[in-house]
mmCIF file of N, CA, C and O in Angstrom:
data_model
loop_
_atom_site.group_PDB
_atom_site.id
_atom_site.type_symbol
_atom_site.label_atom_id
_atom_site.label_comp_id
_atom_site.label_asym_id
_atom_site.label_seq_id
_atom_site.Cartn_x
_atom_site.Cartn_y
_atom_site.Cartn_z
ATOM 1 N N MET A 66 -10.179 12.494 -9.493
ATOM 2 C CA MET A 66 -9.862 11.689 -11.352
ATOM 3 C C MET A 66 -9.730 12.502 -12.270
ATOM 4 O O MET A 66 -9.541 11.846 -13.013
ATOM 5 N N THR A 67 -10.597 13.568 -12.344
ATOM 6 C CA THR A 67 -11.089 13.949 -13.470
ATOM 7 C C THR A 67 -10.625 15.707 -13.091
ATOM 8 O O THR A 67 -11.009 16.292 -11.863
ATOM 9 N N ASN A 68 -10.769 16.390 -13.821
ATOM 10 C CA ASN A 68 -10.677 17.897 -13.883
ATOM 11 C C ASN A 68 -12.250 19.406 -13.978
ATOM 12 O O ASN A 68 -11.742 19.383 -15.012
ATOM 13 N N ASP A 69 -13.019 18.488 -12.928
ATOM 14 C CA ASP A 69 -14.038 18.828 -13.218
ATOM 15 C C ASP A 69 -13.796 20.735 -12.657
ATOM 16 O O ASP A 69 -13.581 20.724 -11.952
ATOM 17 N N GLY A 70 -14.217 21.324 -14.014
ATOM 18 C CA GLY A 70 -14.817 22.510 -13.696
ATOM 19 C C GLY A 70 -15.485 23.102 -12.647
ATOM 20 O O GLY A 70 -14.816 24.011 -12.501
ATOM 21 N N THR A 71 -16.263 22.249 -11.519
ATOM 22 C CA THR A 71 -17.144 22.792 -10.699
ATOM 23 C C THR A 71 -16.382 22.772 -9.164
ATOM 24 O O THR A 71 -15.679 23.406 -8.441
ATOM 25 N N TRP A 72 -16.131 21.143 -9.149
ATOM 26 C CA TRP A 72 -15.541 20.644 -8.198
ATOM 27 C C TRP A 72 -13.810 20.486 -8.531
ATOM 28 O O TRP A 72 -13.563 19.951 -6.877
ATOM 29 N N ALA A 73 -12.974 20.660 -8.951
ATOM 30 C CA ALA A 73 -11.823 19.686 -9.035
ATOM 31 C C ALA A 73 -11.129 20.474 -7.816
ATOM 32 O O ALA A 73 -10.062 20.249 -7.411
ATOM 33 N N ASP A 74 -10.761 22.090 -7.441
ATOM 34 C CA ASP A 74 -9.804 23.012 -6.880
ATOM 35 C C ASP A 74 -10.486 22.522 -5.620
ATOM 36 O O ASP A 74 -9.375 22.097 -4.740
ATOM 37 N N TRP A 75 -11.450 22.516 -5.339
ATOM 38 C CA TRP A 75 -12.120 22.358 -4.217
ATOM 39 C C TRP A 75 -11.821 20.537 -3.912
ATOM 40 O O TRP A 75 -11.572 20.650 -2.247
ATOM 41 N N SER A 76 -11.623 19.765 -4.131
ATOM 42 C CA SER A 76 -11.667 18.628 -3.960
ATOM 43 C C SER A 76 -10.278 18.227 -3.270
ATOM 44 O O SER A 76 -9.814 16.982 -2.909
ATOM 45 N N ILE A 77 -9.027 19.262 -4.704
ATOM 46 C CA ILE A 77 -7.741 19.241 -3.983
ATOM 47 C C ILE A 77 -7.657 19.091 -3.197
ATOM 48 O O ILE A 77 -6.753 19.122 -2.296
ATOM 49 N N GLU A 78 -7.914 20.927 -1.945
ATOM 50 C CA GLU A 78 -8.115 20.739 -1.735
ATOM 51 C C GLU A 78 -8.277 20.659 -0.651
ATOM 52 O O GLU A 78 -7.917 20.423 0.396
ATOM 53 N N GLN A 79 -9.746 20.423 -0.357
ATOM 54 C CA GLN A 79 -10.387 19.041 0.614
ATOM 55 C C GLN A 79 -9.342 17.740 1.059
ATOM 56 O O GLN A 79 -8.866 17.670 1.734
ATOM 57 N N LEU A 80 -8.640 16.573 -0.109
ATOM 58 C CA LEU A 80 -7.381 15.879 0.475
ATOM 59 C C LEU A 80 -5.624 16.509 -0.012
ATOM 60 O O LEU A 80 -5.822 16.077 1.167
ATOM 61 N N GLU A 81 -5.851 17.708 0.055
ATOM 62 C CA GLU A 81 -4.780 17.949 0.933
ATOM 63 C C GLU A 81 -5.188 18.398 1.917
ATOM 64 O O GLU A 81 -3.854 18.186 3.124
ATOM 65 N N ALA A 82 -6.009 19.341 2.429
ATOM 66 C CA ALA A 82 -6.029 19.253 4.119
ATOM 67 C C ALA A 82 -6.400 18.024 5.020
ATOM 68 O O ALA A 82 -5.641 18.128 5.744
ATOM 69 N N ALA A 83 -7.309 16.690 3.931
ATOM 70 C CA ALA A 83 -7.076 15.444 4.861
ATOM 71 C C ALA A 83 -6.144 14.780 5.189
ATOM 72 O O ALA A 83 -5.377 14.618 6.389
ATOM 73 N N THR A 84 -5.050 15.227 4.241
ATOM 74 C CA THR A 84 -4.042 14.302 4.525
ATOM 75 C C THR A 84 -3.078 14.766 5.069
ATOM 76 O O THR A 84 -2.444 14.324 5.543
ATOM 77 N N LEU A 85 -2.956 16.088 5.556
ATOM 78 C CA LEU A 85 -2.048 16.922 6.361
ATOM 79 C C LEU A 85 -2.459 16.194 8.128
ATOM 80 O O LEU A 85 -1.220 16.495 9.095
ATOM 81 N N ALA A 86 -3.839 16.000 7.681
ATOM 82 C CA ALA A 86 -4.327 15.850 9.443
ATOM 83 C C ALA A 86 -4.764 14.475 9.763
ATOM 84 O O ALA A 86 -3.580 13.704 11.054
ATOM 85 N N ALA A 87 -3.784 14.002 8.628
ATOM 86 C CA ALA A 87 -3.685 12.094 8.841
ATOM 87 C C ALA A 87 -3.466 11.986 7.706
ATOM 88 O O ALA A 87 -3.866 11.951 7.132
ATOM 89 N N PRO A 88 -3.073 10.474 7.901
ATOM 90 C CA PRO A 88 -2.664 9.807 6.161
ATOM 91 C C PRO A 88 -4.007 8.888 6.042
ATOM 92 O O PRO A 88 -4.803 8.396 6.535
ATOM 93 N N PRO A 89 -4.061 9.317 5.078
ATOM 94 C CA PRO A 89 -5.579 8.757 3.782
ATOM 95 C C PRO A 89 -5.679 7.438 3.771
ATOM 96 O O PRO A 89 -5.052 6.750 3.792
ATOM 97 N N LEU A 90 -6.771 6.488 4.364
ATOM 98 C CA LEU A 90 -7.078 5.449 4.401
ATOM 99 C C LEU A 90 -8.652 4.978 3.566
ATOM 100 O O LEU A 90 -9.136 6.116 3.097
ATOM 101 N N ILE A 91 -7.751 4.505 2.073
ATOM 102 C CA ILE A 91 -8.426 4.300 0.627
ATOM 103 C C ILE A 91 -9.550 2.764 1.451
ATOM 104 O O ILE A 91 -8.507 1.997 1.103
ATOM 105 N N ASN A 92 -10.678 2.367 0.335
ATOM 106 C CA ASN A 92 -11.699 1.116 1.294
ATOM 107 C C ASN A 92 -11.455 0.761 0.540
ATOM 108 O O ASN A 92 -10.942 0.684 -1.102
ATOM 109 N N ASP A 93 -11.514 -0.745 0.215
ATOM 110 C CA ASP A 93 -11.386 -1.531 -0.893
ATOM 111 C C ASP A 93 -11.873 -0.979 -2.450
ATOM 112 O O ASP A 93 -11.023 -1.588 -3.169
ATOM 113 N N VAL A 94 -13.465 -1.404 -1.734
ATOM 114 C CA VAL A 94 -13.763 -0.729 -2.837
ATOM 115 C C VAL A 94 -13.559 0.045 -4.223
ATOM 116 O O VAL A 94 -13.318 0.719 -4.580
ATOM 117 N N VAL A 95 -13.397 1.562 -3.534
ATOM 118 C CA VAL A 95 -12.607 2.509 -3.591
ATOM 119 C C VAL A 95 -11.722 2.093 -4.425
ATOM 120 O O VAL A 95 -11.322 2.690 -5.499
ATOM 121 N N TYR A 96 -10.623 1.204 -3.836
ATOM 122 C CA TYR A 96 -8.964 1.005 -4.474
ATOM 123 C C TYR A 96 -9.419 0.434 -5.753
ATOM 124 O O TYR A 96 -8.822 0.429 -6.781
ATOM 125 N N ALA A 97 -10.149 -0.754 -5.680
ATOM 126 C CA ALA A 97 -11.087 -1.244 -6.922
ATOM 127 C C ALA A 97 -11.160 -0.301 -8.257
ATOM 128 O O ALA A 97 -11.034 -0.121 -9.428
ATOM 129 N N GLU A 98 -11.957 0.752 -7.803
ATOM 130 C CA GLU A 98 -12.530 1.382 -8.621
ATOM 131 C C GLU A 98 -11.321 2.358 -9.594
ATOM 132 O O GLU A 98 -11.518 2.711 -10.284
ATOM 133 N N LEU A 99 -10.582 2.990 -8.283
ATOM 134 C CA LEU A 99 -9.696 4.245 -9.096
ATOM 135 C C LEU A 99 -8.129 2.749 -10.025
ATOM 136 O O LEU A 99 -7.523 3.282 -11.169
ATOM 137 N N ALA A 100 -8.509 1.282 -9.656
ATOM 138 C CA ALA A 100 -8.281 0.430 -10.629
ATOM 139 C C ALA A 100 -7.879 0.838 -11.870
ATOM 140 O O ALA A 100 -7.284 0.638 -12.794
ATOM 141 N N VAL A 101 -9.502 1.051 -12.651
ATOM 142 C CA VAL A 101 -9.624 1.155 -13.594
ATOM 143 C C VAL A 101 -9.504 2.258 -14.772
ATOM 144 O O VAL A 101 -8.747 2.465 -15.342
ATOM 145 N N ARG A 102 -8.254 3.417 -14.015
ATOM 146 C CA ARG A 102 -7.698 4.320 -14.658
ATOM 147 C C ARG A 102 -6.482 4.107 -15.067
ATOM 148 O O ARG A 102 -5.060 4.872 -15.355
ATOM 149 N N TYR A 103 -6.034 3.147 -14.395
ATOM 150 C CA TYR A 103 -4.626 3.027 -14.726
ATOM 151 C C TYR A 103 -4.020 1.522 -15.315
ATOM 152 O O TYR A 103 -4.767 0.418 -15.062
ATOM 153 N N ASP A 104 -3.157 1.062 -15.824
ATOM 154 C CA ASP A 104 -2.638 0.518 -16.812
ATOM 155 C C ASP A 104 -2.000 -0.741 -15.613
ATOM 156 O O ASP A 104 -2.101 -2.103 -15.689
ATOM 157 N N ARG A 105 -0.916 -0.328 -14.863
ATOM 158 C CA ARG A 105 -0.054 -1.388 -14.185
ATOM 159 C C ARG A 105 -0.063 -0.847 -12.668
ATOM 160 O O ARG A 105 -0.664 -0.004 -12.272
ATOM 161 N N ILE A 106 -0.201 -2.482 -12.011
ATOM 162 C CA ILE A 106 -0.815 -1.816 -10.876
ATOM 163 C C ILE A 106 0.377 -1.434 -9.649
ATOM 164 O O ILE A 106 0.060 -0.643 -8.870
ATOM 165 N N GLU A 107 1.976 -0.807 -10.255
ATOM 166 C CA GLU A 107 2.664 -0.132 -9.354
ATOM 167 C C GLU A 107 2.013 1.646 -10.067
ATOM 168 O O GLU A 107 2.589 2.409 -8.379
ATOM 169 N N GLU A 108 1.371 1.206 -11.561
ATOM 170 C CA GLU A 108 1.314 3.287 -11.438
ATOM 171 C C GLU A 108 0.520 2.984 -10.046
ATOM 172 O O GLU A 108 0.481 5.212 -9.885
ATOM 173 N N LEU A 109 -0.622 2.980 -9.418
ATOM 174 C CA LEU A 109 -1.478 3.591 -8.273
ATOM 175 C C LEU A 109 -0.789 2.553 -6.860
ATOM 176 O O LEU A 109 -0.991 2.081 -6.497
ATOM 177 N N ALA A 110 -0.379 4.533 -6.710
ATOM 178 C CA ALA A 110 0.334 3.636 -5.688
ATOM 179 C C ALA A 110 -0.286 4.558 -3.829
ATOM 180 O O ALA A 110 -0.558 5.968 -3.776
ATOM 181 N N ALA A 111 -1.867 4.126 -3.972
ATOM 182 C CA ALA A 111 -2.733 4.500 -2.987
ATOM 183 C C ALA A 111 -2.352 3.508 -1.663
ATOM 184 O O ALA A 111 -1.344 2.908 -0.870
ATOM 185 N N PRO A 112 -2.729 4.592 -0.352
ATOM 186 C CA PRO A 112 -2.226 4.660 1.001
ATOM 187 C C PRO A 112 -2.659 3.683 1.921
ATOM 188 O O PRO A 112 -3.618 2.930 0.744
ATOM 189 N N SER A 113 -2.466 2.915 2.723
ATOM 190 C CA SER A 113 -3.009 1.586 3.283
ATOM 191 C C SER A 113 -4.836 1.730 3.135
ATOM 192 O O SER A 113 -5.594 2.338 3.289
ATOM 193 N N THR A 114 -5.438 0.366 2.722
ATOM 194 C CA THR A 114 -6.898 0.103 2.606
ATOM 195 C C THR A 114 -7.788 0.500 3.888
ATOM 196 O O THR A 114 -8.977 1.061 4.161
ATOM 197 N N ARG A 115 -6.813 0.102 4.925
ATOM 198 C CA ARG A 115 -7.426 0.131 6.310
ATOM 199 C C ARG A 115 -6.895 -0.012 6.891
ATOM 200 O O ARG A 115 -5.389 -1.032 6.748
ATOM 201 N N ARG A 116 -7.105 -0.232 8.154
ATOM 202 C CA ARG A 116 -5.946 -0.203 8.993
ATOM 203 C C ARG A 116 -6.048 -1.845 10.112
ATOM 204 O O ARG A 116 -7.232 -2.171 9.388
ATOM 205 N N GLY A 117 -5.155 -2.341 10.323
ATOM 206 C CA GLY A 117 -5.071 -3.664 10.543
ATOM 207 C C GLY A 117 -4.870 -4.464 8.972
ATOM 208 O O GLY A 117 -3.223 -4.148 8.719
ATOM 209 N N ALA A 118 -4.770 -5.719 8.713
ATOM 210 C CA ALA A 118 -4.386 -6.607 8.431
ATOM 211 C C ALA A 118 -5.190 -6.040 6.963
ATOM 212 O O ALA A 118 -6.583 -6.748 6.525
ATOM 213 N N PRO A 119 -4.745 -5.703 5.780
ATOM 214 C CA PRO A 119 -5.655 -4.815 4.478
ATOM 215 C C PRO A 119 -5.408 -6.189 3.572
ATOM 216 O O PRO A 119 -5.024 -7.204 3.614
ATOM 217 N N PHE A 120 -6.523 -6.382 2.421
ATOM 218 C CA PHE A 120 -6.765 -7.081 1.978
ATOM 219 C C PHE A 120 -5.296 -7.186 0.589
ATOM 220 O O PHE A 120 -5.316 -5.819 0.002
ATOM 221 N N PRO A 121 -4.887 -7.387 0.199
ATOM 222 C CA PRO A 121 -4.358 -8.263 -1.043
ATOM 223 C C PRO A 121 -4.576 -6.975 -2.214
ATOM 224 O O PRO A 121 -5.690 -6.823 -2.426
ATOM 225 N N ARG A 122 -3.296 -5.689 -2.232
ATOM 226 C CA ARG A 122 -3.628 -5.636 -3.675
ATOM 227 C C ARG A 122 -3.543 -5.583 -5.203
ATOM 228 O O ARG A 122 -4.960 -5.524 -5.403
ATOM 229 N N ALA A 123 -3.109 -6.817 -5.436
ATOM 230 C CA ALA A 123 -3.381 -7.692 -6.368
ATOM 231 C C ALA A 123 -4.387 -7.829 -7.057
ATOM 232 O O ALA A 123 -5.716 -7.210 -8.033
ATOM 233 N N PRO A 124 -5.352 -8.508 -5.666
ATOM 234 C CA PRO A 124 -7.464 -8.938 -6.515
ATOM 235 C C PRO A 124 -7.700 -7.656 -6.197
ATOM 236 O O PRO A 124 -8.767 -7.637 -7.592
ATOM 237 N N LEU A 125 -7.834 -6.572 -5.475
ATOM 238 C CA LEU A 125 -8.564 -5.427 -5.480
ATOM 239 C C LEU A 125 -8.326 -5.514 -7.383
ATOM 240 O O LEU A 125 -9.316 -4.946 -7.419
ATOM 241 N N PHE A 126 -7.119 -4.916 -7.853
ATOM 242 C CA PHE A 126 -6.532 -3.657 -9.222
ATOM 243 C C PHE A 126 -7.448 -4.777 -9.715
ATOM 244 O O PHE A 126 -8.384 -4.408 -11.027
ATOM 245 N N LEU A 127 -6.691 -6.471 -10.339
ATOM 246 C CA LEU A 127 -8.317 -7.087 -11.191
ATOM 247 C C LEU A 127 -9.444 -7.026 -11.027
ATOM 248 O O LEU A 127 -9.829 -7.337 -11.547
ATOM 249 N N ALA A 128 -10.140 -6.736 -10.003
ATOM 250 C CA ALA A 128 -11.278 -6.756 -9.996
ATOM 251 C C ALA A 128 -11.655 -5.423 -10.120
ATOM 252 O O ALA A 128 -12.833 -5.723 -10.785
ATOM 253 N N GLY A 129 -11.476 -4.365 -10.426
ATOM 254 C CA GLY A 129 -11.467 -3.417 -11.234
ATOM 255 C C GLY A 129 -11.173 -3.236 -12.536
ATOM 256 O O GLY A 129 -11.923 -3.354 -13.504
ATOM 257 N N LYS A 130 -10.157 -4.375 -12.868
ATOM 258 C CA LYS A 130 -9.836 -4.864 -14.244
ATOM 259 C C LYS A 130 -11.218 -4.995 -15.171
ATOM 260 O O LYS A 130 -11.323 -5.255 -16.365
ATOM 261 N N ALA A 131 -11.690 -6.275 -13.857
ATOM 262 C CA ALA A 131 -12.255 -7.013 -14.138
ATOM 263 C C ALA A 131 -14.164 -6.604 -14.916
ATOM 264 O O ALA A 131 -14.692 -6.556 -15.272
ATOM 265 N N PHE A 132 -13.933 -5.197 -13.720
ATOM 266 C CA PHE A 132 -15.641 -4.443 -13.776
ATOM 267 C C PHE A 132 -15.330 -4.336 -15.108
ATOM 268 O O PHE A 132 -16.698 -3.545 -15.586
ATOM 269 N N THR A 133 -14.219 -3.114 -15.712
ATOM 270 C CA THR A 133 -14.111 -3.315 -16.874
ATOM 271 C C THR A 133 -13.975 -3.568 -17.734
ATOM 272 O O THR A 133 -15.071 -2.659 -18.880
ATOM 273 N N GLN A 134 -13.547 -4.870 -17.709
ATOM 274 C CA GLN A 134 -13.956 -5.888 -19.017
ATOM 275 C C GLN A 134 -15.868 -6.259 -18.813
ATOM 276 O O GLN A 134 -16.831 -6.320 -20.275
ATOM 277 N N TYR A 135 -15.676 -6.190 -18.085
ATOM 278 C CA TYR A 135 -18.016 -6.418 -18.070
ATOM 279 C C TYR A 135 -18.818 -5.023 -18.423
ATOM 280 O O TYR A 135 -19.964 -5.787 -18.971
ATOM 281 N N CYS A 136 -18.200 -4.951 -18.270
ATOM 282 C CA CYS A 136 -19.351 -2.339 -18.399
ATOM 283 C C CYS A 136 -19.282 -2.752 -20.270
ATOM 284 O O CYS A 136 -19.844 -2.395 -20.732
ATOM 285 N N ARG A 137 -18.095 -3.098 -20.510
ATOM 286 C CA ARG A 137 -18.086 -3.087 -22.702
ATOM 287 C C ARG A 137 -18.551 -3.808 -23.042
ATOM 288 O O ARG A 137 -19.176 -4.519 -23.606
#
């Protein structure tokens, strides 16, 4: 999510390799953390949070936004 000079290229390569091997799964906490970088939930098109019934995206997105407000 950042363009770190040391790790960005390596991180992108690892994500691409993992995505080719299997569909990525993002857990609920990571999804909420990603939400802080987006203004609208539609902009964050992340893969399924886990197998089975995932936690609804809207509350996770709002949790990330609430945490951002709390930190300010």
